[in-house]
GROMACS .gro file of C-alpha atoms in nm:
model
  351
    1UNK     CA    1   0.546   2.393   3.954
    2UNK     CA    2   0.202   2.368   3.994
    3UNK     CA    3  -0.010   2.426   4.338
    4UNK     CA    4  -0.179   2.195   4.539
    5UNK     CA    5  -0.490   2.260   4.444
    6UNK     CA    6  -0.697   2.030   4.174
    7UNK     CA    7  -0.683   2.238   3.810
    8UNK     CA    8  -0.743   2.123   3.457
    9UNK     CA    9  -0.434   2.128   3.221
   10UNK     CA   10  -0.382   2.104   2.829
   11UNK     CA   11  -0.182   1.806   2.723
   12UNK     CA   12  -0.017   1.715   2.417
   13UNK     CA   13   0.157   1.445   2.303
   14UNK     CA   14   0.079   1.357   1.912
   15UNK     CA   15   0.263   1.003   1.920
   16UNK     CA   16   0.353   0.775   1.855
   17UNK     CA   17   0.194   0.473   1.999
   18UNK     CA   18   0.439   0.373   2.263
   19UNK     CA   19   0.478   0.735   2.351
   20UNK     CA   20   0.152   0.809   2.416
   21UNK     CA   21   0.134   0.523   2.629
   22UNK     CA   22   0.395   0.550   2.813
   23UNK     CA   23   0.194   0.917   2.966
   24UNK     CA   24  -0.075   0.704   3.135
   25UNK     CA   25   0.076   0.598   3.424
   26UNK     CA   26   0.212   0.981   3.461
   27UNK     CA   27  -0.051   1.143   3.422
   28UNK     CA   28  -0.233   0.865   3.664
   29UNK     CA   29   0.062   1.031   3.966
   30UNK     CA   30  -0.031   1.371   3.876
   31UNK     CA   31  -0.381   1.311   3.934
   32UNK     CA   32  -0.335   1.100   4.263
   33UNK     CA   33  -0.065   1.333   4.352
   34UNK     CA   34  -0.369   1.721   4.369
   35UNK     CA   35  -0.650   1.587   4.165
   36UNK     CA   36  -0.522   1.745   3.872
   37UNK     CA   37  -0.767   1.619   3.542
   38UNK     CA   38  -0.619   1.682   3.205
   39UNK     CA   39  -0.738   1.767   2.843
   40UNK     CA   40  -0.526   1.556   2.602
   41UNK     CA   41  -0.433   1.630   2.221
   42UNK     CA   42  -0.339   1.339   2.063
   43UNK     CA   43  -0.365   1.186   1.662
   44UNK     CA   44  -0.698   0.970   1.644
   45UNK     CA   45  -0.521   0.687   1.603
   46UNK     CA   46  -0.367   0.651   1.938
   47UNK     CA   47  -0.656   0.786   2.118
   48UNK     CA   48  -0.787   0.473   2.216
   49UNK     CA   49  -0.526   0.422   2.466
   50UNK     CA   50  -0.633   0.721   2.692
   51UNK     CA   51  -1.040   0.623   2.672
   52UNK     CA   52  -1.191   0.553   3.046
   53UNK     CA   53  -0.854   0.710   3.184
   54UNK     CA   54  -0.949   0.872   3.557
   55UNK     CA   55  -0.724   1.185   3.513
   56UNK     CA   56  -0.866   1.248   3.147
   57UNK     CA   57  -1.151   1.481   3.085
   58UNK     CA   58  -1.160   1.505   2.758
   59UNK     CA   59  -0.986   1.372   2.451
   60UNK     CA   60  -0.932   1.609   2.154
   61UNK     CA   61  -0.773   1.421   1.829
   62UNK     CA   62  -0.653   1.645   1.552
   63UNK     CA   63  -0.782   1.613   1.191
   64UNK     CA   64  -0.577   1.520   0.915
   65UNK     CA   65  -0.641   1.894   0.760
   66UNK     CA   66  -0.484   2.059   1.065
   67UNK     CA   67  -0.103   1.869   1.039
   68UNK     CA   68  -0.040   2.073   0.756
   69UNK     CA   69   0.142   2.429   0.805
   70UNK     CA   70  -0.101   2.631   0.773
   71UNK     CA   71  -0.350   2.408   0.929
   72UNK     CA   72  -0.145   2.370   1.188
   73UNK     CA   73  -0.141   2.743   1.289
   74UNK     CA   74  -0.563   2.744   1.234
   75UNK     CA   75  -0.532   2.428   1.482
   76UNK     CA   76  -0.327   2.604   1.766
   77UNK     CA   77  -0.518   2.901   1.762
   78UNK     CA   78  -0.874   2.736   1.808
   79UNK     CA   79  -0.694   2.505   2.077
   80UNK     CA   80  -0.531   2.847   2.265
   81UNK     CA   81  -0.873   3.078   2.223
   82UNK     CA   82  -1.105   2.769   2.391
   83UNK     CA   83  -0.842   2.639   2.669
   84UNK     CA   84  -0.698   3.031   2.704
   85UNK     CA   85  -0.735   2.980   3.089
   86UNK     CA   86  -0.537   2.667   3.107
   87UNK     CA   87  -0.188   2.575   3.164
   88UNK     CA   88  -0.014   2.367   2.882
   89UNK     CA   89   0.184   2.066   2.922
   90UNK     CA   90   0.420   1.963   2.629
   91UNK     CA   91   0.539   1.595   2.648
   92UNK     CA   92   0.621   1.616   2.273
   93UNK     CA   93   0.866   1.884   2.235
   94UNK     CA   94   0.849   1.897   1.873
   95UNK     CA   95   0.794   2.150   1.592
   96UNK     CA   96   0.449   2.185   1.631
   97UNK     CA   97   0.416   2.125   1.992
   98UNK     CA   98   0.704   2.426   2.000
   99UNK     CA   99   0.472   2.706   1.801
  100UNK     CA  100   0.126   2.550   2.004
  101UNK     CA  101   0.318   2.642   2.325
  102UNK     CA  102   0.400   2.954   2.159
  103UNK     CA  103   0.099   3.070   2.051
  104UNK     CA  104  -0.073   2.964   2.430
  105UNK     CA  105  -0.175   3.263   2.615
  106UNK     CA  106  -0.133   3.088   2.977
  107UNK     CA  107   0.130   2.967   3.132
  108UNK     CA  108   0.353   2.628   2.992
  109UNK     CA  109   0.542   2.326   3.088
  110UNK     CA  110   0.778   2.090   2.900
  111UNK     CA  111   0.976   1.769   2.972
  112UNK     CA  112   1.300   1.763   2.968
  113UNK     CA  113   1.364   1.582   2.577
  114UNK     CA  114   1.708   1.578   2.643
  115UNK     CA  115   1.788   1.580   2.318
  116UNK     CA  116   2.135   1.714   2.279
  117UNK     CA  117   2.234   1.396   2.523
  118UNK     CA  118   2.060   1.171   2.324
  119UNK     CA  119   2.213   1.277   1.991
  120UNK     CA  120   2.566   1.290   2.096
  121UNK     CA  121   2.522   0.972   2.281
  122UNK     CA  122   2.410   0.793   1.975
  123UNK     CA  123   2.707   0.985   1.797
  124UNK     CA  124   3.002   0.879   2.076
  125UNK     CA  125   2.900   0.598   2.263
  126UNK     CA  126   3.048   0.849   2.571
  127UNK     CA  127   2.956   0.749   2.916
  128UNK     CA  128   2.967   1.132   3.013
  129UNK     CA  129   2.612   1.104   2.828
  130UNK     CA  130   2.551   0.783   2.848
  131UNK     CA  131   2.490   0.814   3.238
  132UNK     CA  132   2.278   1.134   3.243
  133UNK     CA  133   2.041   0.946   3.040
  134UNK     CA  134   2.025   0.666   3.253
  135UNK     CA  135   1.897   0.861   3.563
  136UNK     CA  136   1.585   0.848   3.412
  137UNK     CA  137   1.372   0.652   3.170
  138UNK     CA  138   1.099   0.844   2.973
  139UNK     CA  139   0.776   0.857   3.217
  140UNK     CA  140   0.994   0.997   3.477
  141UNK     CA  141   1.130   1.286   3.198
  142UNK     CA  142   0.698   1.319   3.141
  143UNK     CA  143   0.680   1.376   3.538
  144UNK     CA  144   0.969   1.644   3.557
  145UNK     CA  145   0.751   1.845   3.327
  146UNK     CA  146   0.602   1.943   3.641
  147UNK     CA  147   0.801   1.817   3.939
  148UNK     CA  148   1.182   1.827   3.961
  149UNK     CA  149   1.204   1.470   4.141
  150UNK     CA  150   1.035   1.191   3.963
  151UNK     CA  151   0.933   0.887   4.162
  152UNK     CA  152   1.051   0.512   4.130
  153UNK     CA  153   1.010   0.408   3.781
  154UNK     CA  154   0.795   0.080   3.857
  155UNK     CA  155   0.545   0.375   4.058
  156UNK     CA  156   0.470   0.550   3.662
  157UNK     CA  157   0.419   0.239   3.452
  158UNK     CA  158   0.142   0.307   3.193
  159UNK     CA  159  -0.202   0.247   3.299
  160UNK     CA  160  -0.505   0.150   3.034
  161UNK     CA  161  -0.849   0.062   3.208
  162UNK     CA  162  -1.013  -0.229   3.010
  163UNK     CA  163  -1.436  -0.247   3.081
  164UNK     CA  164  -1.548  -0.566   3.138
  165UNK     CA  165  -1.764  -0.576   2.812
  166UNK     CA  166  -1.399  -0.567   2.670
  167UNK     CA  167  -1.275  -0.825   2.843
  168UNK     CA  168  -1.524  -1.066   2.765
  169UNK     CA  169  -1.493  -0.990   2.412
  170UNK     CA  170  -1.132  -1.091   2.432
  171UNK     CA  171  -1.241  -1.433   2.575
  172UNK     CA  172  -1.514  -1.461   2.278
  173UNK     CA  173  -1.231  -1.362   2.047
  174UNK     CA  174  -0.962  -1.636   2.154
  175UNK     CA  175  -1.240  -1.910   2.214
  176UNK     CA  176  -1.283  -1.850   1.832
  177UNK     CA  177  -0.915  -1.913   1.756
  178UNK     CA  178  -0.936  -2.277   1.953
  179UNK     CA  179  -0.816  -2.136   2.291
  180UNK     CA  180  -0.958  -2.316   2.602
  181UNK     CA  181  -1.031  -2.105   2.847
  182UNK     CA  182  -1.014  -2.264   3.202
  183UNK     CA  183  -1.178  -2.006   3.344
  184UNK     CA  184  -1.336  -1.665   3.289
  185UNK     CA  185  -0.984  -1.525   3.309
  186UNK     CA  186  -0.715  -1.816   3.188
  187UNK     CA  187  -0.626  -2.015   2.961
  188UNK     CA  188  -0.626  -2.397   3.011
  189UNK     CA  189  -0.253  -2.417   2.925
  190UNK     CA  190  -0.006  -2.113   2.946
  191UNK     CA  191  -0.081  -1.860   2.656
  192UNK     CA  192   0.172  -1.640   2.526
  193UNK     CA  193   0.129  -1.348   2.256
  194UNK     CA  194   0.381  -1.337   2.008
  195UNK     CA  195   0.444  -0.951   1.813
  196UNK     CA  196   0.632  -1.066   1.563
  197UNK     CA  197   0.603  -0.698   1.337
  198UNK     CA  198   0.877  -0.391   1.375
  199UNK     CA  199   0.799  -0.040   1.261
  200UNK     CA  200   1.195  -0.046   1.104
  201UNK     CA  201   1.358  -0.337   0.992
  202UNK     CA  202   1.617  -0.361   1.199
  203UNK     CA  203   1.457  -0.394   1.500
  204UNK     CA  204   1.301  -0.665   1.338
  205UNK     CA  205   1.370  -1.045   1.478
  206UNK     CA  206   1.453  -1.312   1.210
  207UNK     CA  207   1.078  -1.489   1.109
  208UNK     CA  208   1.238  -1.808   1.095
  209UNK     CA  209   1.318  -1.689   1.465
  210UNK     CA  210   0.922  -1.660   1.557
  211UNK     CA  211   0.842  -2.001   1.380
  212UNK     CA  212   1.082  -2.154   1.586
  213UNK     CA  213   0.974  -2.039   1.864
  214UNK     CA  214   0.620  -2.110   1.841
  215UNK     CA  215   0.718  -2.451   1.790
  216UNK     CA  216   0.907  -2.465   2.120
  217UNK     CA  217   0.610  -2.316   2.248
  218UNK     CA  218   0.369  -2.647   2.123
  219UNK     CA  219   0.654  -2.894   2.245
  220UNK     CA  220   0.649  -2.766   2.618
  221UNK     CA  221   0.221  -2.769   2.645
  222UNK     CA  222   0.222  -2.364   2.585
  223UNK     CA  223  -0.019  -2.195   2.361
  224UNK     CA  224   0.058  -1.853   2.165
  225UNK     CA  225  -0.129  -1.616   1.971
  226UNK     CA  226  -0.008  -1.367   1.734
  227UNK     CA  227  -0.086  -1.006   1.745
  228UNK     CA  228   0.024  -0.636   1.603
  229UNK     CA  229  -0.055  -0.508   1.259
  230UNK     CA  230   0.085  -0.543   0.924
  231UNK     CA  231   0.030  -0.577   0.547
  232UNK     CA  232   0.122  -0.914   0.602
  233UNK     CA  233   0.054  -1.223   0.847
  234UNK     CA  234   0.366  -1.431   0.993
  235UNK     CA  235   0.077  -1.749   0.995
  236UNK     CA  236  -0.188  -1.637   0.759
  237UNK     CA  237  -0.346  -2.002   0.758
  238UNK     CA  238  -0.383  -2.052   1.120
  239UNK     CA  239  -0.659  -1.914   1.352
  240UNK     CA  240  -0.452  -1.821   1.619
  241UNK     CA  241  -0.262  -1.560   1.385
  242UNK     CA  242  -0.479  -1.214   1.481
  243UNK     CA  243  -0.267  -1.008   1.286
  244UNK     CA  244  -0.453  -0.670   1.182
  245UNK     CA  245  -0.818  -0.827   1.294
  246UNK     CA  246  -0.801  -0.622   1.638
  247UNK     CA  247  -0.782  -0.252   1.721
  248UNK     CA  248  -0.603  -0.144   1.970
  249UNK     CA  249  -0.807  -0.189   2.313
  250UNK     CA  250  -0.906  -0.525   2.163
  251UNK     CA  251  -0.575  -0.590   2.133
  252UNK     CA  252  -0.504  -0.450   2.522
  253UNK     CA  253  -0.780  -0.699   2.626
  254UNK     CA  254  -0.626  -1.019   2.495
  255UNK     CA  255  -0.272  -0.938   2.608
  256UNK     CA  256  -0.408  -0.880   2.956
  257UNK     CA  257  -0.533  -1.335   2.920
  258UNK     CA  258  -0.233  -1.382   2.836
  259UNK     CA  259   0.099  -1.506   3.041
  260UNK     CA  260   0.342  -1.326   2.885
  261UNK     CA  261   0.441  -1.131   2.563
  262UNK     CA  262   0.745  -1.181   2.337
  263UNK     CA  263   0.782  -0.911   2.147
  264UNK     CA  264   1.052  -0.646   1.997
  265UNK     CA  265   1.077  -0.260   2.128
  266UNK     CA  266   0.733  -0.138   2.018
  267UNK     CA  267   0.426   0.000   2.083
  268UNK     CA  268   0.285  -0.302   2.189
  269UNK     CA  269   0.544  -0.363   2.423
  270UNK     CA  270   0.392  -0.090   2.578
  271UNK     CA  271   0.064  -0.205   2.582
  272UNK     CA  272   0.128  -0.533   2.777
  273UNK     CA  273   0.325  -0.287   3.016
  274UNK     CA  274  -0.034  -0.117   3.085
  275UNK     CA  275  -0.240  -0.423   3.133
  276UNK     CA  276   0.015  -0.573   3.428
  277UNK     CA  277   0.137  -0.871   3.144
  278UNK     CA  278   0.479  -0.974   3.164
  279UNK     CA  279   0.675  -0.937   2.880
  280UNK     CA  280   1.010  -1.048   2.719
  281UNK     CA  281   1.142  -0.785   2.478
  282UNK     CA  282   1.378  -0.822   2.259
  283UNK     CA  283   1.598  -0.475   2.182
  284UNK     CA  284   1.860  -0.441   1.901
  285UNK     CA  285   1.967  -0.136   1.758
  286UNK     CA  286   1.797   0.071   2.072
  287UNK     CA  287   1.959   0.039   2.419
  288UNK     CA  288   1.843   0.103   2.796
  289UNK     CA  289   1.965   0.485   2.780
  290UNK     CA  290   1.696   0.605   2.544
  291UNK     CA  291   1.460   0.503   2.828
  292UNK     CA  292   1.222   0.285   2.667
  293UNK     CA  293   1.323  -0.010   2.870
  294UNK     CA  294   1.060  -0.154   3.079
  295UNK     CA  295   1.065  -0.092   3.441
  296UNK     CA  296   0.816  -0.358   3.609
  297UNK     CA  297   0.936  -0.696   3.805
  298UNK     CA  298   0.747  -0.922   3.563
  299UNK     CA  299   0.932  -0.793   3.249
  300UNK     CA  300   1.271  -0.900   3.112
  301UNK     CA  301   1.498  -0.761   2.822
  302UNK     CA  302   1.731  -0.974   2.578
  303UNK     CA  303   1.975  -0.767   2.399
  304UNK     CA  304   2.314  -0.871   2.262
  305UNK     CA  305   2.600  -0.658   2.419
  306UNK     CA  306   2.786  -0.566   2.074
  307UNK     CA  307   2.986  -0.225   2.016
  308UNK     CA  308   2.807  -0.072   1.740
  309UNK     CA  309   2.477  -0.070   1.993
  310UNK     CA  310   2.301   0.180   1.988
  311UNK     CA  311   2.338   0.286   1.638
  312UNK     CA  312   1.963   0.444   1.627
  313UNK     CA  313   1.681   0.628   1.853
  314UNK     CA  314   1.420   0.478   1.691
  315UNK     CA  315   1.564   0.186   1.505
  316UNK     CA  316   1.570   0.349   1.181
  317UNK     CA  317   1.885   0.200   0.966
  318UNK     CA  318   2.036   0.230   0.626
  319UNK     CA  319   1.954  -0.061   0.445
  320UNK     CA  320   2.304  -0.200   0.470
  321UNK     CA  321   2.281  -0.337   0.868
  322UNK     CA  322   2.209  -0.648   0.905
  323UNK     CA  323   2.083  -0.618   1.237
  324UNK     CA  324   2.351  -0.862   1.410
  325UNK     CA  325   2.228  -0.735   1.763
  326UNK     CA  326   1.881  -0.890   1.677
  327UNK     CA  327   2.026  -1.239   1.499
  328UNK     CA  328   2.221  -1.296   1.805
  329UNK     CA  329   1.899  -1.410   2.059
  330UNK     CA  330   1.846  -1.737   2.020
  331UNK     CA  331   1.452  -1.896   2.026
  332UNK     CA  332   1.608  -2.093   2.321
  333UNK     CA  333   1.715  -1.811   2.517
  334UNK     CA  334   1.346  -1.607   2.453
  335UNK     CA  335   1.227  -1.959   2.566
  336UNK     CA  336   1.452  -1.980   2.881
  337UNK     CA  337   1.334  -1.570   2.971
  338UNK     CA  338   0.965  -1.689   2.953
  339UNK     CA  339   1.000  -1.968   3.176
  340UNK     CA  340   1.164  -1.733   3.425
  341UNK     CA  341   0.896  -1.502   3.411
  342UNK     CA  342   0.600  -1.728   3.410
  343UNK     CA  343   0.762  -1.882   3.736
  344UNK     CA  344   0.787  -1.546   3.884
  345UNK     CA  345   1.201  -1.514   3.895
  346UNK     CA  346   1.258  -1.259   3.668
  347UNK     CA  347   1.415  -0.964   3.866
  348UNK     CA  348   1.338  -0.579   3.860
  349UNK     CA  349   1.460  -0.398   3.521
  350UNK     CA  350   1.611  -0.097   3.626
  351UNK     CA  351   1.650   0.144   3.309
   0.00000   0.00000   0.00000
């Protein structure tokens, strides 16, 4: 455990998205907590997220060349002869986080992965697992990397500062798609963002699903825009359809207009957590004990209690699901959560 006294630290967490997101608010309590400022070692594509963070000093991406083996090894050591006076904090826990923490010449930290838990918990279903995992969600395993006792979940949601050049750009952006605003800040009538994209496809919700619901949307006086990115657009024709024409802070900026998100258990997800937007999320194949759920009072999760949940980590299936646990929320009842939500009834998700 560290002192009370402010110090610099080494950081690294490679991804993915949601992951790396999900260290801002932590990261955030460390800081408030001594004053601690951090060097972070991330991929360049999820660097964004951490830009204009208060606790970060620095932001070091690696290249391409270095996630070979070799070039991994050539990576670490540059990393361990510059920061040789720093302490290391691994919130990866993988391979190559393993051999940089290795190689460090100071003194290291890691987060509990719990990883034998999580594996035969997806194997067995057992509760004996099942409820060590739910003690904690994942920014509160980030937190015991240096404290024993994590705080309240709802105290370490993920933080990402917007500047206001960026939030202005984000009004530009949806007055372009035919959104009135009705003020600098809102929308004339309720705006929702729609992620209709999944990284695997069963965590994927019907697209006849989405259409539907956008539809609902129109009937009830509600606007929506679509976000995320993909090879493909769910709307290609329509101007409210963003899909792959913002990066991610651009993409942070809009969600924070908006009134809510619908979306599935993603990285995006993650970024409406960060901006203060409620969200509903949808989860299949993943469940509350791999601690992705979120934790905030605006935020509500549909999921469809079956008995072959959770059959993945990460949502990655043989091709022969059919992803009943996703099929089974109905555009009505997404519709039903965001009314709840938007009125302010939704009630504390406690993962």
């Amino acid at each position: 455990m560290p002192g009370n006294e402010p110090e610099n630290f080494v950081v690294i967490r490679l991804g993915s998205l949601g992951d790396v997101v999900l260290t801002t608010g932590v990261l955030q309590a460390w800081h408030a907590r001594t004053g601690a400022r951090f060097i972070f070692v991330t991929k360049k594509a999820f660097a964004p997220v951490l830009e204009k963070h208060p606790a970060i000093k620095e932001i070091i991406t690696v290249p391409g060349k270095y996630l070979t083996t070799p070039g991994w090894l050539n990576f670490c050591r540059l990393l361990a002869r510059r920061f040789r006076d720093l302490q290391l904090i691994d919130l990866h826990c993988s391979l190559r986080s393993r051999i940089l923490r290795a190689m460090w010449p100071c003194r290291t930290f890691a987060y509990p992965k719990m990883a034998l838990h999580r594996r035969m918990f997806g194997l067995t279903g057992m509760d004996l697992f099942g409820r060590e995992l739910l003690k904690s969600n994942i920014p509160q395993r980030y937190f015991r990397a240096l404290y024993p006792r994590p705080p309240a979940r709802d105290t370490l949601e993920p933080r990402i500062h917007l500047s206001s050049a960026e939030k202005a750009e984000a009004r530009e952006t949806l007055s372009r798609s035919g959104i009135t605003l009705a003020s600098q800040h809102t929308p004339s009538r309720p705006l929702i963002a729609l992620h209709p994209y999944a990284t695997h496809p069963a965590k994927a919700w019907p697209t006849d699903n989405w259409l539907a619901l956008a539809t609902l949307l129109e009937d009830r006086g509600m606007d929506w825009v679509i976000i995320g990115r993909e090879n493909y657009s769910l709307l290609p024709d329509s101007s409210r359809d963003l899909t792959s024409r913002t990066d991610i802070r651009q993409t942070c900026a809009l969600l924070e207009h908006c009134c809510a998100l619908v979306t599935g258990d993603s990285g995006p997800m993650h970024l409406a957590r960060a901006v203060h937007t409620p969200l509903v999320a949808l989860f299949g194949p993943t469940t509350r004990e791999w601690g992705f759920f979120p934790a905030a009072k605006n935020s509500l999760v549909l999921e469809s209690e079956l008995p072959c949940r959770p059959c993945s980590l990460h949502g990655r299936l043989k091709n022969t699901c059919t992803a009943p646990c996703m099929h089974h929320i109905t555009p009505s009842r997404v519709l039903d959560a965001l009314n709840r939500i938007t009125s302010g009834s939704s009630t504390l998700n406690t993962d």
